[in-house]
mmCIF file with all atom_site columns, C-alpha atoms and ligand atoms in Angstrom:
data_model
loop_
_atom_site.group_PDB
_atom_site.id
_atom_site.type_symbol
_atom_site.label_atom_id
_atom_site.label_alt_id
_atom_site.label_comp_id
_atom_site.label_asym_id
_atom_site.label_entity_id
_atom_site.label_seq_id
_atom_site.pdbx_PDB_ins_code
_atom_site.Cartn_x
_atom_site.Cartn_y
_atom_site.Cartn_z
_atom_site.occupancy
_atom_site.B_iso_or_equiv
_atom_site.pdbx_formal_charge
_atom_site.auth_seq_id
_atom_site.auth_comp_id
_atom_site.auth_asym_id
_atom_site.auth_atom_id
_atom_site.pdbx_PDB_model_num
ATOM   1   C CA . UNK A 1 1   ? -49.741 0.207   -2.823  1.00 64.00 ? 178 UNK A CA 1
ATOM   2   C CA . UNK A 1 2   ? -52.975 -1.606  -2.080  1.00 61.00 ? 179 UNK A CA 1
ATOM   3   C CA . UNK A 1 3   ? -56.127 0.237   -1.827  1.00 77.00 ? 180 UNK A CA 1
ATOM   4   C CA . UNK A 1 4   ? -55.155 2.544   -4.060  1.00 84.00 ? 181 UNK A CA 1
ATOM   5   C CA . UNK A 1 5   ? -55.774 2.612   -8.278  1.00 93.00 ? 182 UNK A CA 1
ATOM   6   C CA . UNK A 1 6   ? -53.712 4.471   -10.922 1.00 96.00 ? 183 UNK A CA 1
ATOM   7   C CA . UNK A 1 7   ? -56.679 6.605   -12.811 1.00 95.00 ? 184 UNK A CA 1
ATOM   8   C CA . UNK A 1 8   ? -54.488 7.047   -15.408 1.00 97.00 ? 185 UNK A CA 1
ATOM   9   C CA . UNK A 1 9   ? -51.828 5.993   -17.747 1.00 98.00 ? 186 UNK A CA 1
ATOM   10  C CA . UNK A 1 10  ? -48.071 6.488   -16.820 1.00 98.00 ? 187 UNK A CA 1
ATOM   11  C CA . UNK A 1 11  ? -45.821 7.745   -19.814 1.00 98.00 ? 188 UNK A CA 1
ATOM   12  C CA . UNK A 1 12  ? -42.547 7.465   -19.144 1.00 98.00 ? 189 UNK A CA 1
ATOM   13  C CA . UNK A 1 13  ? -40.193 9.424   -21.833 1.00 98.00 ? 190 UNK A CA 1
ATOM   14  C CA . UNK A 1 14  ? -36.985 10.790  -22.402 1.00 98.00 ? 191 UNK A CA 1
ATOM   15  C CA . UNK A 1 15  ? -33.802 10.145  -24.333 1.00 98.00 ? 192 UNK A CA 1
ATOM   16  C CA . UNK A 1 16  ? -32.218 5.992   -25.168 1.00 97.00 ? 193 UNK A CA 1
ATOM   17  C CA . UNK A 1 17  ? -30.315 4.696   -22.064 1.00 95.00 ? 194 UNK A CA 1
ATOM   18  C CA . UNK A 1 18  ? -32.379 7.016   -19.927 1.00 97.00 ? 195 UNK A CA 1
ATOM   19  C CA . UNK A 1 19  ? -33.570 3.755   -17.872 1.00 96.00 ? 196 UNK A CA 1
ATOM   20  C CA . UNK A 1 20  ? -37.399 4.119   -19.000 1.00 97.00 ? 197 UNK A CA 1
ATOM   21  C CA . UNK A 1 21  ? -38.161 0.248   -19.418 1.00 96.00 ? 198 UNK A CA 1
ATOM   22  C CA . UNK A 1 22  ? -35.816 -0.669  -15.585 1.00 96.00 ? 199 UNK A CA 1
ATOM   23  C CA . UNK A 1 23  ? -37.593 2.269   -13.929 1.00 98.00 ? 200 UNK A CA 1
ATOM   24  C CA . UNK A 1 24  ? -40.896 1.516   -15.688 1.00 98.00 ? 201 UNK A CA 1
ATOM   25  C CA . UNK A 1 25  ? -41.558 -2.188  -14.589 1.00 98.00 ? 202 UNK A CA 1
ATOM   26  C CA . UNK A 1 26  ? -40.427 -0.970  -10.995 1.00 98.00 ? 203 UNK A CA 1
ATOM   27  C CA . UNK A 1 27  ? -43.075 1.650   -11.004 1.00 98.00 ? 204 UNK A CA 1
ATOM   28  C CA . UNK A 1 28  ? -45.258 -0.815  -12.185 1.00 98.00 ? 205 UNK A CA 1
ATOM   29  C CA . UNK A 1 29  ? -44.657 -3.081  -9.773  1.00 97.00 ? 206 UNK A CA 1
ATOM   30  C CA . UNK A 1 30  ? -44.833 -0.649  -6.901  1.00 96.00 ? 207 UNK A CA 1
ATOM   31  C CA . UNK A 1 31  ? -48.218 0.414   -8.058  1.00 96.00 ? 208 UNK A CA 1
ATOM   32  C CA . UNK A 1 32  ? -49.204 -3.280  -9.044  1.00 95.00 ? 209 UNK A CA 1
ATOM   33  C CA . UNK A 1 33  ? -50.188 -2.050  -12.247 1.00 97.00 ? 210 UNK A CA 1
ATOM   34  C CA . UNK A 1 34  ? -49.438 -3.457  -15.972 1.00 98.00 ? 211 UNK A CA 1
ATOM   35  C CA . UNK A 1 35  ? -46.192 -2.470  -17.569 1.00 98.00 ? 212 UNK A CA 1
ATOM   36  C CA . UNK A 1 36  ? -45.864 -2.138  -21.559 1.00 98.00 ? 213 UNK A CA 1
ATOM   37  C CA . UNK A 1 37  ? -42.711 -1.525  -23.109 1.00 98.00 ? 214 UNK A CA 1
ATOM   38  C CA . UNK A 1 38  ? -43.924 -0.168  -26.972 1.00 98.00 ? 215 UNK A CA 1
ATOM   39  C CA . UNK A 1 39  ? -40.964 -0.654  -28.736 1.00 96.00 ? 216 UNK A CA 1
ATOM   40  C CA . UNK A 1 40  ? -41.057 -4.753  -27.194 1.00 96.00 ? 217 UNK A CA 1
ATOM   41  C CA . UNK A 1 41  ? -44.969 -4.397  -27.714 1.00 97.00 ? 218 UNK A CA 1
ATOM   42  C CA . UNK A 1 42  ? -44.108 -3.319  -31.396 1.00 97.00 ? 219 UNK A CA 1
ATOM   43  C CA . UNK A 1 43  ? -41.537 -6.189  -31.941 1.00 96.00 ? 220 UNK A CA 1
ATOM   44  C CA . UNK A 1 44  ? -43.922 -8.858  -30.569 1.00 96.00 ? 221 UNK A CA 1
ATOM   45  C CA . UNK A 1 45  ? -47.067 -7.215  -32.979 1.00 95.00 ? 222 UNK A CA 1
ATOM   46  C CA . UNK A 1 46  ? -45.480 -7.155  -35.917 1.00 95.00 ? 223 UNK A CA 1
ATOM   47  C CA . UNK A 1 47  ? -42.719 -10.171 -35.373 1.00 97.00 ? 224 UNK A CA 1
ATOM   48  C CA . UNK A 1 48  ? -39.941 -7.657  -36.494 1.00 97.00 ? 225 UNK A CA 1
ATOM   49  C CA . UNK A 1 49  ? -37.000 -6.121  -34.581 1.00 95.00 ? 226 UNK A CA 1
ATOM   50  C CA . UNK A 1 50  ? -36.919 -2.506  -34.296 1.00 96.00 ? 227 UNK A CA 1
ATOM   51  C CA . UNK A 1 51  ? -33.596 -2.786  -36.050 1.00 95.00 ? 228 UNK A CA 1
ATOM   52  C CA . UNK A 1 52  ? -35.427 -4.536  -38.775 1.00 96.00 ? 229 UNK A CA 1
ATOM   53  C CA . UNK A 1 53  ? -38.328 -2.460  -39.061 1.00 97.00 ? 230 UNK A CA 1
ATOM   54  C CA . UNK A 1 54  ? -36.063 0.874   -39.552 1.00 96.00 ? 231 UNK A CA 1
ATOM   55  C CA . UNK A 1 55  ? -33.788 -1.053  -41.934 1.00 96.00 ? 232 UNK A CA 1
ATOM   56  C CA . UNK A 1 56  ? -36.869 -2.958  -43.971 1.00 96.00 ? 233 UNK A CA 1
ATOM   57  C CA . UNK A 1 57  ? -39.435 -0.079  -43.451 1.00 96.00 ? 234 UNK A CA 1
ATOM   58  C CA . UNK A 1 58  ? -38.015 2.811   -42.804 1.00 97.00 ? 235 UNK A CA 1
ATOM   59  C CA . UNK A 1 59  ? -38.076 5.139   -39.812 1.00 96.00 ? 236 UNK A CA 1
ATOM   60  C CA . UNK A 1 60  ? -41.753 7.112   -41.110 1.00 97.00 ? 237 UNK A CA 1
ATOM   61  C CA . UNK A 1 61  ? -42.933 3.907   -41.192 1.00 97.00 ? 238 UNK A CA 1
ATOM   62  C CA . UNK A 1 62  ? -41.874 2.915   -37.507 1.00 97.00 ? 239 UNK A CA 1
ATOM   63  C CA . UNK A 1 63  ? -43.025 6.311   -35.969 1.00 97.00 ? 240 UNK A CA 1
ATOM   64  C CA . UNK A 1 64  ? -46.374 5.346   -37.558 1.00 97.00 ? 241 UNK A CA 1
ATOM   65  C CA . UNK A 1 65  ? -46.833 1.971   -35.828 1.00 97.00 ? 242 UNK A CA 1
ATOM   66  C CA . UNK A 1 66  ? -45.465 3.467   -32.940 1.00 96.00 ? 243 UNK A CA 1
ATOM   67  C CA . UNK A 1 67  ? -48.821 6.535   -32.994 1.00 95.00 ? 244 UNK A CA 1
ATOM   68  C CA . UNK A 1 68  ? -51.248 3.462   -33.924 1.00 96.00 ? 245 UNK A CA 1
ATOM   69  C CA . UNK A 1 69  ? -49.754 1.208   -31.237 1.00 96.00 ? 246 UNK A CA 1
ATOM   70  C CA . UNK A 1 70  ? -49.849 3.898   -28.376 1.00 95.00 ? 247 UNK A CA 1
ATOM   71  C CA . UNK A 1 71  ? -53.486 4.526   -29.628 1.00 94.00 ? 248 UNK A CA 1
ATOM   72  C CA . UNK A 1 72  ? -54.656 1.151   -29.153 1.00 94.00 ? 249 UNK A CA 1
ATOM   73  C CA . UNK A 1 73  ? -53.269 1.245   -25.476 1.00 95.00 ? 250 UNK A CA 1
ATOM   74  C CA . UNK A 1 74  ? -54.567 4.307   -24.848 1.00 93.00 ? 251 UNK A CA 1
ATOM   75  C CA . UNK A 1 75  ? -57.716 1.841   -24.718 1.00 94.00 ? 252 UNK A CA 1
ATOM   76  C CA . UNK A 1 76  ? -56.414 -0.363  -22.043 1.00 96.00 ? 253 UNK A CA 1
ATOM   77  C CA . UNK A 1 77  ? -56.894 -0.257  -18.530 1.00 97.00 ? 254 UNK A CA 1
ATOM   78  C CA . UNK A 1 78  ? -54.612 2.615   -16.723 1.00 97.00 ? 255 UNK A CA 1
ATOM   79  C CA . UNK A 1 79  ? -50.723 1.099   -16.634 1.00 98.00 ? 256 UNK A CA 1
ATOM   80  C CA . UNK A 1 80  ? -47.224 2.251   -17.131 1.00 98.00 ? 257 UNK A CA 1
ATOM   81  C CA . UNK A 1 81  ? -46.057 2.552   -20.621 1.00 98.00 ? 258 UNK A CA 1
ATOM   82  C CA . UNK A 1 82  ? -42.292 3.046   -21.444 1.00 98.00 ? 259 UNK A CA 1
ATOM   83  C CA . UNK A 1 83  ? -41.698 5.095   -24.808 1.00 98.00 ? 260 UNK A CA 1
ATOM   84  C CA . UNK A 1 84  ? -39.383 4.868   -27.269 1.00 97.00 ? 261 UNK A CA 1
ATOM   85  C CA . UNK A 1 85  ? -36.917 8.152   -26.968 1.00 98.00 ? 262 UNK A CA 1
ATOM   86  C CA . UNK A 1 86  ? -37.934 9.648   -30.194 1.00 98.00 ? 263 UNK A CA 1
ATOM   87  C CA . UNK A 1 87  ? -42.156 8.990   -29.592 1.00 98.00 ? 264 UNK A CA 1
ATOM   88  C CA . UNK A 1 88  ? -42.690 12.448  -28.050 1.00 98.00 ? 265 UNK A CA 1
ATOM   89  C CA . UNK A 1 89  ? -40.569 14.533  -29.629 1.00 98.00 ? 266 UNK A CA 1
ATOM   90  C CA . UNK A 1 90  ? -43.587 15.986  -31.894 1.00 97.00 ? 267 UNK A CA 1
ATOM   91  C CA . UNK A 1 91  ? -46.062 18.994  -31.023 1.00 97.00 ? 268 UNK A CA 1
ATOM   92  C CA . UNK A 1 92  ? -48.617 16.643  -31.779 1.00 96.00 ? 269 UNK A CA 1
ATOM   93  C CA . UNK A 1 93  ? -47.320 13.652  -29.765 1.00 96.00 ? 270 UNK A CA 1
ATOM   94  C CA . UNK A 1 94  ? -46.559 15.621  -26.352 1.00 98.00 ? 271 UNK A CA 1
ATOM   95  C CA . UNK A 1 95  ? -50.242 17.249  -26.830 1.00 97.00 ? 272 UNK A CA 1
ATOM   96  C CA . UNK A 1 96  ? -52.110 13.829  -27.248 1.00 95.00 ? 273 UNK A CA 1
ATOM   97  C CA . UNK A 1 97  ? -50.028 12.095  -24.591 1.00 97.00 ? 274 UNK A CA 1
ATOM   98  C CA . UNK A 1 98  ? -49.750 15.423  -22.207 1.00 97.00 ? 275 UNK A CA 1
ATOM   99  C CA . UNK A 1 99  ? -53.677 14.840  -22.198 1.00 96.00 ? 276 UNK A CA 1
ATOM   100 C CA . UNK A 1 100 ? -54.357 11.153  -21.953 1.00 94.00 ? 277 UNK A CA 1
ATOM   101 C CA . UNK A 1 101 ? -52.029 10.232  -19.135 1.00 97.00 ? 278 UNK A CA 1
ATOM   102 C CA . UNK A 1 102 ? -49.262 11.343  -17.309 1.00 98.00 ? 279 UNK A CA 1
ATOM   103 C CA . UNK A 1 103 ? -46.031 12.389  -18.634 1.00 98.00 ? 280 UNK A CA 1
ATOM   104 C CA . UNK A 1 104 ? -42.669 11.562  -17.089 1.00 98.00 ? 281 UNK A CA 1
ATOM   105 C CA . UNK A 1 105 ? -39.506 12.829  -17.887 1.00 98.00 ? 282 UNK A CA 1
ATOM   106 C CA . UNK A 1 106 ? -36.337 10.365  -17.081 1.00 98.00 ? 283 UNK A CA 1
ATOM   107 C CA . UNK A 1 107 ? -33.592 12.773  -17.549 1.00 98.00 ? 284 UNK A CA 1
ATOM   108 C CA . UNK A 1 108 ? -30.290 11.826  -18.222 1.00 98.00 ? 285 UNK A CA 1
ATOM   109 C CA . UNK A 1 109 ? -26.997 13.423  -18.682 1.00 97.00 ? 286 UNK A CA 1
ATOM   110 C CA . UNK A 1 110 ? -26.284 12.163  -22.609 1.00 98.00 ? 287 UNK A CA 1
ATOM   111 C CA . UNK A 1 111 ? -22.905 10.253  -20.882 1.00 97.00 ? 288 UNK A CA 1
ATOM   112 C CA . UNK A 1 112 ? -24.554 8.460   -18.737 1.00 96.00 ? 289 UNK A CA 1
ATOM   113 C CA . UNK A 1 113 ? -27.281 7.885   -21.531 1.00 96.00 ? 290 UNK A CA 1
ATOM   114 C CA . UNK A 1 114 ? -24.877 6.436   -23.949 1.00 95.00 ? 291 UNK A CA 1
ATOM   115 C CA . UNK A 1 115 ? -22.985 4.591   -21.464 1.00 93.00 ? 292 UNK A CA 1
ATOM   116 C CA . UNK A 1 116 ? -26.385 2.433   -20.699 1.00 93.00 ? 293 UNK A CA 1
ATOM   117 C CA . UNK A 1 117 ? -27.087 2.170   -24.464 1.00 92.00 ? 294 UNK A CA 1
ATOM   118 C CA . UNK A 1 118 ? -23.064 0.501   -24.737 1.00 90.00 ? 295 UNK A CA 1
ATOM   119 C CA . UNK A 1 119 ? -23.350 -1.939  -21.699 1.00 90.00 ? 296 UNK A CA 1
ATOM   120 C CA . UNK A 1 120 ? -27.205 -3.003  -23.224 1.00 85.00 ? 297 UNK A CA 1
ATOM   121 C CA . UNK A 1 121 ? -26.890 -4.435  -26.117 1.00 77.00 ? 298 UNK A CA 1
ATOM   122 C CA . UNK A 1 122 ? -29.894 -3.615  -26.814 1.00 79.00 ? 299 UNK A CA 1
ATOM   123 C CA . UNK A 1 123 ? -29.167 -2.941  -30.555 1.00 86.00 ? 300 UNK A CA 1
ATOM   124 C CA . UNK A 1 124 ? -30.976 0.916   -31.528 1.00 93.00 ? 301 UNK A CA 1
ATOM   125 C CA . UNK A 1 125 ? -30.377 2.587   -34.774 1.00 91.00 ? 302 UNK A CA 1
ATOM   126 C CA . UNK A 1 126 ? -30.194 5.955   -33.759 1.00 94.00 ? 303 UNK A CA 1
ATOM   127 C CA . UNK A 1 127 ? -27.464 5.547   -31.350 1.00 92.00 ? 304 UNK A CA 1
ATOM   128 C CA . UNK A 1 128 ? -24.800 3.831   -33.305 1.00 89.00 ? 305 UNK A CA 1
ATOM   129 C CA . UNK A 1 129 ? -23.142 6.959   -34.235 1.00 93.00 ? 306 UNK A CA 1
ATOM   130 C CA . UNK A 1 130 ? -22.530 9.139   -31.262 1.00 94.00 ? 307 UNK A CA 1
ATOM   131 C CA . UNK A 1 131 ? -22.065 12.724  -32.634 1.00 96.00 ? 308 UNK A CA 1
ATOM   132 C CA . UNK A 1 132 ? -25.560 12.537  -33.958 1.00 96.00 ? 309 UNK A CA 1
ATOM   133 C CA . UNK A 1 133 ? -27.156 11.067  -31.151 1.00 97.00 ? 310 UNK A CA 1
ATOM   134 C CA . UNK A 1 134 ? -25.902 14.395  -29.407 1.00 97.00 ? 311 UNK A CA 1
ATOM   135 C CA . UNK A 1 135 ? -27.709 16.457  -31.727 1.00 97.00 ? 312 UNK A CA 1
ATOM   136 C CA . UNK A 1 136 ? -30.737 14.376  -31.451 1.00 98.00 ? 313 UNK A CA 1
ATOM   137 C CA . UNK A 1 137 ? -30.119 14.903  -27.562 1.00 98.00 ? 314 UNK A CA 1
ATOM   138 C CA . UNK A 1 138 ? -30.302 18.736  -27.703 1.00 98.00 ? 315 UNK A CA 1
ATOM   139 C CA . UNK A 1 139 ? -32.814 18.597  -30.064 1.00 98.00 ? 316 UNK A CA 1
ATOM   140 C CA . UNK A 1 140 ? -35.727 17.167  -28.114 1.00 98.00 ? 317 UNK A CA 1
ATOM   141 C CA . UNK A 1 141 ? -34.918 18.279  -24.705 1.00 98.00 ? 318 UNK A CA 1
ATOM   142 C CA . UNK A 1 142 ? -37.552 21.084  -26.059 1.00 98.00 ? 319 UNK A CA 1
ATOM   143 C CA . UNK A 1 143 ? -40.278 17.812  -26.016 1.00 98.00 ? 320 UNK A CA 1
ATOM   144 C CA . UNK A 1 144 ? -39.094 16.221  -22.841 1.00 98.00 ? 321 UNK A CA 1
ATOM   145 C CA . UNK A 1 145 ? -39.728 19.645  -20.638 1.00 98.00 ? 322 UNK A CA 1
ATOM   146 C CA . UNK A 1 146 ? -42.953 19.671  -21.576 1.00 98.00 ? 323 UNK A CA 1
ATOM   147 C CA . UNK A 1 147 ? -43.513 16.478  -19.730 1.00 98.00 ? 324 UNK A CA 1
ATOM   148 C CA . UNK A 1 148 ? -45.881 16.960  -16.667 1.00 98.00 ? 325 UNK A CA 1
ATOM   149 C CA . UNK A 1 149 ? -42.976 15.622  -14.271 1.00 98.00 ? 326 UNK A CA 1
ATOM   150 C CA . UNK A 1 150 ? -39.181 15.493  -14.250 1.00 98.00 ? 327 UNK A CA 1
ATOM   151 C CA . UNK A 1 151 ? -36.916 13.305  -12.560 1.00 98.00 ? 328 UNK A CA 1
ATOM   152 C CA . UNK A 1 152 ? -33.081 12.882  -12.797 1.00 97.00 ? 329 UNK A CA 1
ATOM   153 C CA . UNK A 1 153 ? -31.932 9.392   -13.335 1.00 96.00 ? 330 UNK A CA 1
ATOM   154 C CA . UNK A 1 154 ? -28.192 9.187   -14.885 1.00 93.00 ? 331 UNK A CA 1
ATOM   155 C CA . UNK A 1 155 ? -25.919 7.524   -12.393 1.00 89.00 ? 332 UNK A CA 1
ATOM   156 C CA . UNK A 1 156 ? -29.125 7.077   -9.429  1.00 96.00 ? 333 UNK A CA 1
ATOM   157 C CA . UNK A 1 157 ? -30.005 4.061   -8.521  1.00 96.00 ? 334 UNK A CA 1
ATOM   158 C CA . UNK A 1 158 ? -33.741 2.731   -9.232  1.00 97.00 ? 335 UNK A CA 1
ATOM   159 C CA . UNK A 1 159 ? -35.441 3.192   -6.147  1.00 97.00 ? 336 UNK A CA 1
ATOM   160 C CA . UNK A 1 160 ? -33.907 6.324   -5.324  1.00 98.00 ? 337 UNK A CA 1
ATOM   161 C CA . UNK A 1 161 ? -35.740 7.521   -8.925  1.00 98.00 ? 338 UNK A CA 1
ATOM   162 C CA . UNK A 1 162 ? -38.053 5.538   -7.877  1.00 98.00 ? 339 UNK A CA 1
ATOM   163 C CA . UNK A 1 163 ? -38.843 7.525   -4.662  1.00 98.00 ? 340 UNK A CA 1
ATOM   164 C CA . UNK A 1 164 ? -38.619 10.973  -6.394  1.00 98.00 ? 341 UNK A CA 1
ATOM   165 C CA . UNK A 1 165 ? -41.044 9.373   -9.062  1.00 98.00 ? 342 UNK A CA 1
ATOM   166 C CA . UNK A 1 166 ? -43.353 8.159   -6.460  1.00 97.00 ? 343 UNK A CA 1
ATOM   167 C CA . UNK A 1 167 ? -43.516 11.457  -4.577  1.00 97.00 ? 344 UNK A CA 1
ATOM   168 C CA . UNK A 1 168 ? -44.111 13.492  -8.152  1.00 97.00 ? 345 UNK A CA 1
ATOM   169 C CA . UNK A 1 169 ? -47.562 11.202  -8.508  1.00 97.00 ? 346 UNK A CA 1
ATOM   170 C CA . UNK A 1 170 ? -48.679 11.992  -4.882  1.00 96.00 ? 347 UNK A CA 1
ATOM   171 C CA . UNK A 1 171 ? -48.171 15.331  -5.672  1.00 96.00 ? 348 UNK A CA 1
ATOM   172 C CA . UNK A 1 172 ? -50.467 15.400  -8.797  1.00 95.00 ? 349 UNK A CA 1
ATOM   173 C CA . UNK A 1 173 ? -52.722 13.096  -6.990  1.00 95.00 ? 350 UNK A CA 1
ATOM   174 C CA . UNK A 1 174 ? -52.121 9.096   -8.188  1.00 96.00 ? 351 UNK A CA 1
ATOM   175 C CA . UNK A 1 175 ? -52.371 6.786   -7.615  1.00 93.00 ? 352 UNK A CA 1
ATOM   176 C CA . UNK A 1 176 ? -56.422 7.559   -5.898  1.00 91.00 ? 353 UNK A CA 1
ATOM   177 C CA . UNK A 1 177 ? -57.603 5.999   -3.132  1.00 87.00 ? 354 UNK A CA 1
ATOM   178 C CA . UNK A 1 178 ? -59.514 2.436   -4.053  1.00 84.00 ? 355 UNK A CA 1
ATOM   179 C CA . UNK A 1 179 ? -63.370 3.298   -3.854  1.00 81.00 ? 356 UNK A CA 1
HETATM 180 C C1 . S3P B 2 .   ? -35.511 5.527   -30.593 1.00 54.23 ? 514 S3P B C1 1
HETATM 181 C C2 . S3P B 2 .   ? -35.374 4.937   -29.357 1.00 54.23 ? 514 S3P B C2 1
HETATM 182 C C3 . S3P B 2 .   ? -35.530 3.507   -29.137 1.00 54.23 ? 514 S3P B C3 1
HETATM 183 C C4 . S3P B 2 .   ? -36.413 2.885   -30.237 1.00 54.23 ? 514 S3P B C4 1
HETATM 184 C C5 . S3P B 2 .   ? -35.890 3.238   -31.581 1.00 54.23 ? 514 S3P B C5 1
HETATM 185 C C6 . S3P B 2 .   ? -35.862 4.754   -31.817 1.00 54.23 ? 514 S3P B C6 1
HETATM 186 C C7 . S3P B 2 .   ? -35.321 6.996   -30.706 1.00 54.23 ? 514 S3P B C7 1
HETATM 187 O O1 . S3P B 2 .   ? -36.129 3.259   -27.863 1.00 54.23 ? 514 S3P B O1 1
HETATM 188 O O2 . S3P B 2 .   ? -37.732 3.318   -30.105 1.00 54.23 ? 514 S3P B O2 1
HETATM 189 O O3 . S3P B 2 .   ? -34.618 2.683   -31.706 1.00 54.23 ? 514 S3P B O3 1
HETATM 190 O O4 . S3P B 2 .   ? -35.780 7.594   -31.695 1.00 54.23 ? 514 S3P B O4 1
HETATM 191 O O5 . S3P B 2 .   ? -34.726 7.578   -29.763 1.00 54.23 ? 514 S3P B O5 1
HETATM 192 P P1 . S3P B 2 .   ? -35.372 3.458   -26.455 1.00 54.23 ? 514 S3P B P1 1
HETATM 193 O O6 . S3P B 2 .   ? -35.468 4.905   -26.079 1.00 54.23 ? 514 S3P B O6 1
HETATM 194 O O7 . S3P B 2 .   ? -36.141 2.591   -25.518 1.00 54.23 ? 514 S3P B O7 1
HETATM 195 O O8 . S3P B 2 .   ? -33.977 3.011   -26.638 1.00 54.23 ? 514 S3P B O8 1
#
C-alpha cells in the first residue's frame, strides 16, 4: 500500500493457535509496516523462553513484562503488534490498548485453535492441558469482543483473513493517505 501510512498501532489479539503472529507479519507486510511479535520480543529482551520465564518466574511475573514491554512499544513508530492470548484479557489491558491503537480480534473456533497449537510446536504453558485451556477459552471471549474489529480465522486461509482484515481498517479509516 504505498502512499498510504498506518497512524496507528495494530493489536492483534485473541486466543493461542488463533494465527496472530502468520496473519500479523502478512498485515505487516501488506501495509509495509514493522511487525513485533511480544512474546518473541520478550524472549529476545530478557534471553528467556516463555516456557522458562513461567516455570523460573512465574506467570504474575510474565504478565508484568508483558504490560512494561507493550508500554515501551507503545513508543515506537505505528506497526503491527501480535499479543500473547492472555495480554488483553484484563479491564485494564483492553482499556489502555482499546485507546492507543487498534484492536483486532482473530477468532477461532477452540478446535481449530488447539489443532494449530499441536502441529506448532511452539511449546505454551497454558495449553498443555486441554480441558483448561477450554475454560480459559470461554473465559476471555468477554475481553476479545471488546476488540474494535473481529475477524474469523479457524480453518481460512491467510489472505482470505487477510482481505476481511484489510477491509475492517478501511472502514475505520487506516491506513491514511501519505501527506
Ligand atoms: C499465553 C499465550 C501465549 C504466550 C504465553 C501465555 C496465554 O502466546 O503469551 O504462553 O495466556 O494465552 P500465543 O497466544 O501467541 O500462543
Amino acid at each position: 500500500m504505498s502512499g498510504s501510512i498506518l497512524s496507528r498501532h495494530i493489536y492483534l489479539v485473541g486466543f493461542m493457535g488463533a494465527g496472530k503472529t502468520t496473519v500479523g507479519e502478512a498485515l505487516a507486510r501488506e501495509l509495509s509496516v514493522t511487525f513485533t511479535d511480544l512474546d518473541h520480543f520478550l524472549e529476545s529482551e530478557t534471553g528467556l523462553s516463555i516456557v522458562q520465564i513461567f516455570a523460573e518466574l512465574g506467570e504474575p511475573v510474565f504478565r508484568r513484562m508483558e504490560s512494561e514491554a507493550l508500554l515501551r512499544l507503545s513508543q515506537t513508530p505505528a506497526q503491527v503488534i501480535s499479543l500473547g492470548g492472555g495480554t488483553f484479557c484484563r479491564p485494564e489491558a483492553v482499556e489502555a490498548l482499546n485507546g492507543a491503537g487498534i484492536t483486532i480480534w482473530l477468532d477461532c473456533p477452540f478446535s481449530a485453535a488447539m489443532a494449530r497449537c499441536r502441529r506448532d510446536h511452539h511449546p505454551r504453558p497454558l495449553a498443555a492441558n486441554e480441558a483448561q485451556a477450554r475454560i480459559l477459552f470461554e473465559q476471555r471471549r468477554q475481553f476479545y469482543s471488546q476488540a474494535h474489529l473481529r475477524v474469523a480465522t479457524g480453518d481460512r486461509s491467510v489472505p482470505a483473513v487477510l482481505h476481511d482484515l484489510l477491509d475492517g481498517l478501511r472502514w475505520l479509516g487506516e491506513p491514511k493517505a501519505a501527506p
